Amino acid sequence: MDILVDSNILLDVLTEDPKWFQWSSTTLGLHAEQSVLVINPIVYAEVSIGFDSIEELESAIPARAFRRDELPWEAAFLAGKCFLAYRRRGGRRGAPLPDFYIGAHAAVRGMCLLTRDVRRYKTYFPKLNLIAPHH
């Protein structure tokens, strides 16, 4: 099965996060051997913040290791609806709409999502198959 990789996993590995590096790098490596790892333009943009050039970013998350998928229009619709439900439940206006796009992308394409940010995905995408710590 294809696995959409959330930016927090990539950032854990690229920044050698003291708390999450081991779990994220081990889990990413394990799934890279068995599945196709996927990123989308939102994940790419979130990770790009830590790089000075696109060449550096491409070297860090090469296309040979991560398939690049476009965002489906259906995912945009679903992301908007889930974000609206979040706001109606009292969620912050400034909350990251990108997380809703990432969850919706995985949901409409039937992919697993590799992430550490479980709560929002479980709440708004309850059928989404998550790969996460303690999940």
PDB file of C-alpha atoms in Angstrom:
ATOM      1  CA  MET A   1       0.000   0.000   0.000  1.00  0.00           C
ATOM      2  CA  ASP A   2       1.158   3.546  -0.713  1.00  0.00           C
ATOM      3  CA  ILE A   3       2.000   5.643   2.337  1.00  0.00           C
ATOM      4  CA  LEU A   4       1.653   9.410   2.456  1.00  0.00           C
ATOM      5  CA  VAL A   5       4.414  10.755   4.699  1.00  0.00           C
ATOM      6  CA  ASP A   6       3.479  13.720   6.873  1.00  0.00           C
ATOM      7  CA  SER A   7       5.971  16.561   7.093  1.00  0.00           C
ATOM      8  CA  ASN A   8       6.517  16.021  10.827  1.00  0.00           C
ATOM      9  CA  ILE A   9       8.120  12.634  10.098  1.00  0.00           C
ATOM     10  CA  LEU A  10      10.467  14.089   7.490  1.00  0.00           C
ATOM     11  CA  LEU A  11      11.356  17.003   9.744  1.00  0.00           C
ATOM     12  CA  ASP A  12      12.111  14.628  12.633  1.00  0.00           C
ATOM     13  CA  VAL A  13      14.633  12.832  10.447  1.00  0.00           C
ATOM     14  CA  LEU A  14      16.110  15.862   8.696  1.00  0.00           C
ATOM     15  CA  THR A  15      16.568  17.864  11.920  1.00  0.00           C
ATOM     16  CA  GLU A  16      17.538  14.804  13.995  1.00  0.00           C
ATOM     17  CA  ASP A  17      14.862  15.739  16.504  1.00  0.00           C
ATOM     18  CA  PRO A  18      16.068  14.557  19.941  1.00  0.00           C
ATOM     19  CA  LYS A  19      12.715  13.065  20.913  1.00  0.00           C
ATOM     20  CA  TRP A  20      11.399  11.669  17.624  1.00  0.00           C
ATOM     21  CA  PHE A  21      14.383  10.981  15.348  1.00  0.00           C
ATOM     22  CA  GLN A  22      14.751   7.324  16.317  1.00  0.00           C
ATOM     23  CA  TRP A  23      11.073   6.421  15.943  1.00  0.00           C
ATOM     24  CA  SER A  24      10.553   8.415  12.749  1.00  0.00           C
ATOM     25  CA  SER A  25      13.722   7.249  10.989  1.00  0.00           C
ATOM     26  CA  THR A  26      13.198   3.587  11.935  1.00  0.00           C
ATOM     27  CA  THR A  27       9.540   3.621  10.909  1.00  0.00           C
ATOM     28  CA  LEU A  28      10.254   5.485   7.670  1.00  0.00           C
ATOM     29  CA  GLY A  29      13.043   3.045   6.773  1.00  0.00           C
ATOM     30  CA  LEU A  30      10.915   0.003   7.520  1.00  0.00           C
ATOM     31  CA  HIS A  31       8.063   1.199   5.331  1.00  0.00           C
ATOM     32  CA  ALA A  32      10.388   2.347   2.545  1.00  0.00           C
ATOM     33  CA  GLU A  33      11.374  -1.296   2.081  1.00  0.00           C
ATOM     34  CA  GLN A  34       7.784  -2.515   1.813  1.00  0.00           C
ATOM     35  CA  SER A  35       5.736   0.335   0.338  1.00  0.00           C
ATOM     36  CA  VAL A  36       5.804   3.360  -1.930  1.00  0.00           C
ATOM     37  CA  LEU A  37       6.422   6.514   0.086  1.00  0.00           C
ATOM     38  CA  VAL A  38       4.478   9.528  -1.160  1.00  0.00           C
ATOM     39  CA  ILE A  39       4.618  13.269  -0.541  1.00  0.00           C
ATOM     40  CA  ASN A  40       2.462  16.039  -1.934  1.00  0.00           C
ATOM     41  CA  PRO A  41       3.039  19.763  -2.585  1.00  0.00           C
ATOM     42  CA  ILE A  42       1.907  20.689   0.933  1.00  0.00           C
ATOM     43  CA  VAL A  43       4.367  18.330   2.624  1.00  0.00           C
ATOM     44  CA  TYR A  44       7.045  19.548   0.218  1.00  0.00           C
ATOM     45  CA  ALA A  45       6.288  23.191   1.100  1.00  0.00           C
ATOM     46  CA  GLU A  46       6.298  22.551   4.844  1.00  0.00           C
ATOM     47  CA  VAL A  47       9.653  20.769   4.691  1.00  0.00           C
ATOM     48  CA  SER A  48      11.158  23.355   2.308  1.00  0.00           C
ATOM     49  CA  ILE A  49      11.211  26.035   5.002  1.00  0.00           C
ATOM     50  CA  GLY A  50      14.420  24.573   6.429  1.00  0.00           C
ATOM     51  CA  PHE A  51      16.350  24.750   3.160  1.00  0.00           C
ATOM     52  CA  ASP A  52      18.030  27.614   1.298  1.00  0.00           C
ATOM     53  CA  SER A  53      17.649  26.126  -2.178  1.00  0.00           C
ATOM     54  CA  ILE A  54      15.423  23.705  -4.028  1.00  0.00           C
ATOM     55  CA  GLU A  55      18.522  21.659  -4.861  1.00  0.00           C
ATOM     56  CA  GLU A  56      19.226  21.110  -1.156  1.00  0.00           C
ATOM     57  CA  LEU A  57      15.623  20.105  -0.575  1.00  0.00           C
ATOM     58  CA  GLU A  58      15.644  17.710  -3.541  1.00  0.00           C
ATOM     59  CA  SER A  59      18.808  16.132  -2.172  1.00  0.00           C
ATOM     60  CA  ALA A  60      17.200  15.681   1.252  1.00  0.00           C
ATOM     61  CA  ILE A  61      13.930  14.175  -0.056  1.00  0.00           C
ATOM     62  CA  PRO A  62      14.838  12.760  -3.457  1.00  0.00           C
ATOM     63  CA  ALA A  63      12.203  11.805  -6.009  1.00  0.00           C
ATOM     64  CA  ARG A  64      13.673   8.305  -6.219  1.00  0.00           C
ATOM     65  CA  ALA A  65      12.704   7.782  -2.557  1.00  0.00           C
ATOM     66  CA  PHE A  66       9.437   9.753  -2.424  1.00  0.00           C
ATOM     67  CA  ARG A  67       6.855   9.706  -5.169  1.00  0.00           C
ATOM     68  CA  ARG A  68       5.390  13.151  -5.753  1.00  0.00           C
ATOM     69  CA  ASP A  69       1.601  13.182  -6.027  1.00  0.00           C
ATOM     70  CA  GLU A  70      -0.577  16.134  -6.904  1.00  0.00           C
ATOM     71  CA  LEU A  71      -3.485  16.988  -4.636  1.00  0.00           C
ATOM     72  CA  PRO A  72      -6.754  15.588  -5.983  1.00  0.00           C
ATOM     73  CA  TRP A  73      -9.673  17.992  -6.298  1.00  0.00           C
ATOM     74  CA  GLU A  74     -11.749  15.599  -4.196  1.00  0.00           C
ATOM     75  CA  ALA A  75      -9.194  16.005  -1.409  1.00  0.00           C
ATOM     76  CA  ALA A  76      -9.568  19.796  -1.561  1.00  0.00           C
ATOM     77  CA  PHE A  77     -13.320  19.448  -1.133  1.00  0.00           C
ATOM     78  CA  LEU A  78     -12.979  16.983   1.744  1.00  0.00           C
ATOM     79  CA  ALA A  79     -10.313  19.137   3.425  1.00  0.00           C
ATOM     80  CA  GLY A  80     -12.626  22.136   3.290  1.00  0.00           C
ATOM     81  CA  LYS A  81     -15.540  20.206   4.778  1.00  0.00           C
ATOM     82  CA  CYS A  82     -13.407  18.757   7.574  1.00  0.00           C
ATOM     83  CA  PHE A  83     -11.907  22.166   8.318  1.00  0.00           C
ATOM     84  CA  LEU A  84     -15.431  23.624   8.497  1.00  0.00           C
ATOM     85  CA  ALA A  85     -16.459  20.907  10.967  1.00  0.00           C
ATOM     86  CA  TYR A  86     -13.337  21.680  12.998  1.00  0.00           C
ATOM     87  CA  ARG A  87     -14.175  25.402  13.100  1.00  0.00           C
ATOM     88  CA  ARG A  88     -17.783  24.683  14.075  1.00  0.00           C
ATOM     89  CA  ARG A  89     -16.489  22.627  17.005  1.00  0.00           C
ATOM     90  CA  GLY A  90     -14.571  25.675  18.190  1.00  0.00           C
ATOM     91  CA  GLY A  91     -11.235  25.015  16.490  1.00  0.00           C
ATOM     92  CA  ARG A  92      -8.857  27.931  16.041  1.00  0.00           C
ATOM     93  CA  ARG A  93      -9.157  29.915  12.815  1.00  0.00           C
ATOM     94  CA  GLY A  94      -5.367  29.845  12.435  1.00  0.00           C
ATOM     95  CA  ALA A  95      -5.206  26.063  12.750  1.00  0.00           C
ATOM     96  CA  PRO A  96      -3.248  24.466   9.966  1.00  0.00           C
ATOM     97  CA  LEU A  97      -5.553  23.849   7.029  1.00  0.00           C
ATOM     98  CA  PRO A  98      -2.605  21.971   5.450  1.00  0.00           C
ATOM     99  CA  ASP A  99      -3.153  19.105   7.913  1.00  0.00           C
ATOM    100  CA  PHE A 100      -6.686  18.733   6.591  1.00  0.00           C
ATOM    101  CA  TYR A 101      -5.369  18.625   3.005  1.00  0.00           C
ATOM    102  CA  ILE A 102      -2.832  15.957   3.948  1.00  0.00           C
ATOM    103  CA  GLY A 103      -5.453  13.800   5.688  1.00  0.00           C
ATOM    104  CA  ALA A 104      -7.954  14.266   2.872  1.00  0.00           C
ATOM    105  CA  HIS A 105      -5.351  13.359   0.242  1.00  0.00           C
ATOM    106  CA  ALA A 106      -4.562  10.081   2.001  1.00  0.00           C
ATOM    107  CA  ALA A 107      -8.259   9.386   2.561  1.00  0.00           C
ATOM    108  CA  VAL A 108      -9.487   9.911  -0.994  1.00  0.00           C
ATOM    109  CA  ARG A 109      -6.578   7.960  -2.502  1.00  0.00           C
ATOM    110  CA  GLY A 110      -6.816   5.085  -0.014  1.00  0.00           C
ATOM    111  CA  MET A 111      -3.292   5.582   1.298  1.00  0.00           C
ATOM    112  CA  CYS A 112      -1.994   5.046   4.803  1.00  0.00           C
ATOM    113  CA  LEU A 113      -0.694   8.155   6.550  1.00  0.00           C
ATOM    114  CA  LEU A 114       2.602   8.076   8.422  1.00  0.00           C
ATOM    115  CA  THR A 115       2.390  10.811  11.056  1.00  0.00           C
ATOM    116  CA  ARG A 116       2.881  11.736  14.696  1.00  0.00           C
ATOM    117  CA  ASP A 117      -0.129  14.086  14.726  1.00  0.00           C
ATOM    118  CA  VAL A 118      -2.793  11.492  15.395  1.00  0.00           C
ATOM    119  CA  ARG A 119      -5.570  13.351  17.219  1.00  0.00           C
ATOM    120  CA  ARG A 120      -6.833  15.589  14.425  1.00  0.00           C
ATOM    121  CA  TYR A 121      -6.587  12.851  11.808  1.00  0.00           C
ATOM    122  CA  LYS A 122      -8.478  10.347  13.979  1.00  0.00           C
ATOM    123  CA  THR A 123     -11.192  12.894  14.703  1.00  0.00           C
ATOM    124  CA  TYR A 124     -11.804  14.176  11.173  1.00  0.00           C
ATOM    125  CA  PHE A 125     -10.726  11.151   9.103  1.00  0.00           C
ATOM    126  CA  PRO A 126     -11.819   8.231  11.299  1.00  0.00           C
ATOM    127  CA  LYS A 127     -11.454   5.618   8.553  1.00  0.00           C
ATOM    128  CA  LEU A 128      -7.936   6.719   7.629  1.00  0.00           C
ATOM    129  CA  ASN A 129      -5.305   4.058   8.253  1.00  0.00           C
ATOM    130  CA  LEU A 130      -2.631   5.716  10.398  1.00  0.00           C
ATOM    131  CA  ILE A 131       0.915   4.642  11.089  1.00  0.00           C
ATOM    132  CA  ALA A 132       1.831   6.504  14.242  1.00  0.00           C
ATOM    133  CA  PRO A 133       3.505   6.043  17.624  1.00  0.00           C
ATOM    134  CA  HIS A 134       1.320   4.087  20.050  1.00  0.00           C
ATOM    135  CA  HIS A 135      -1.287   3.494  17.366  1.00  0.00           C
TER     136      HIS A 135
END
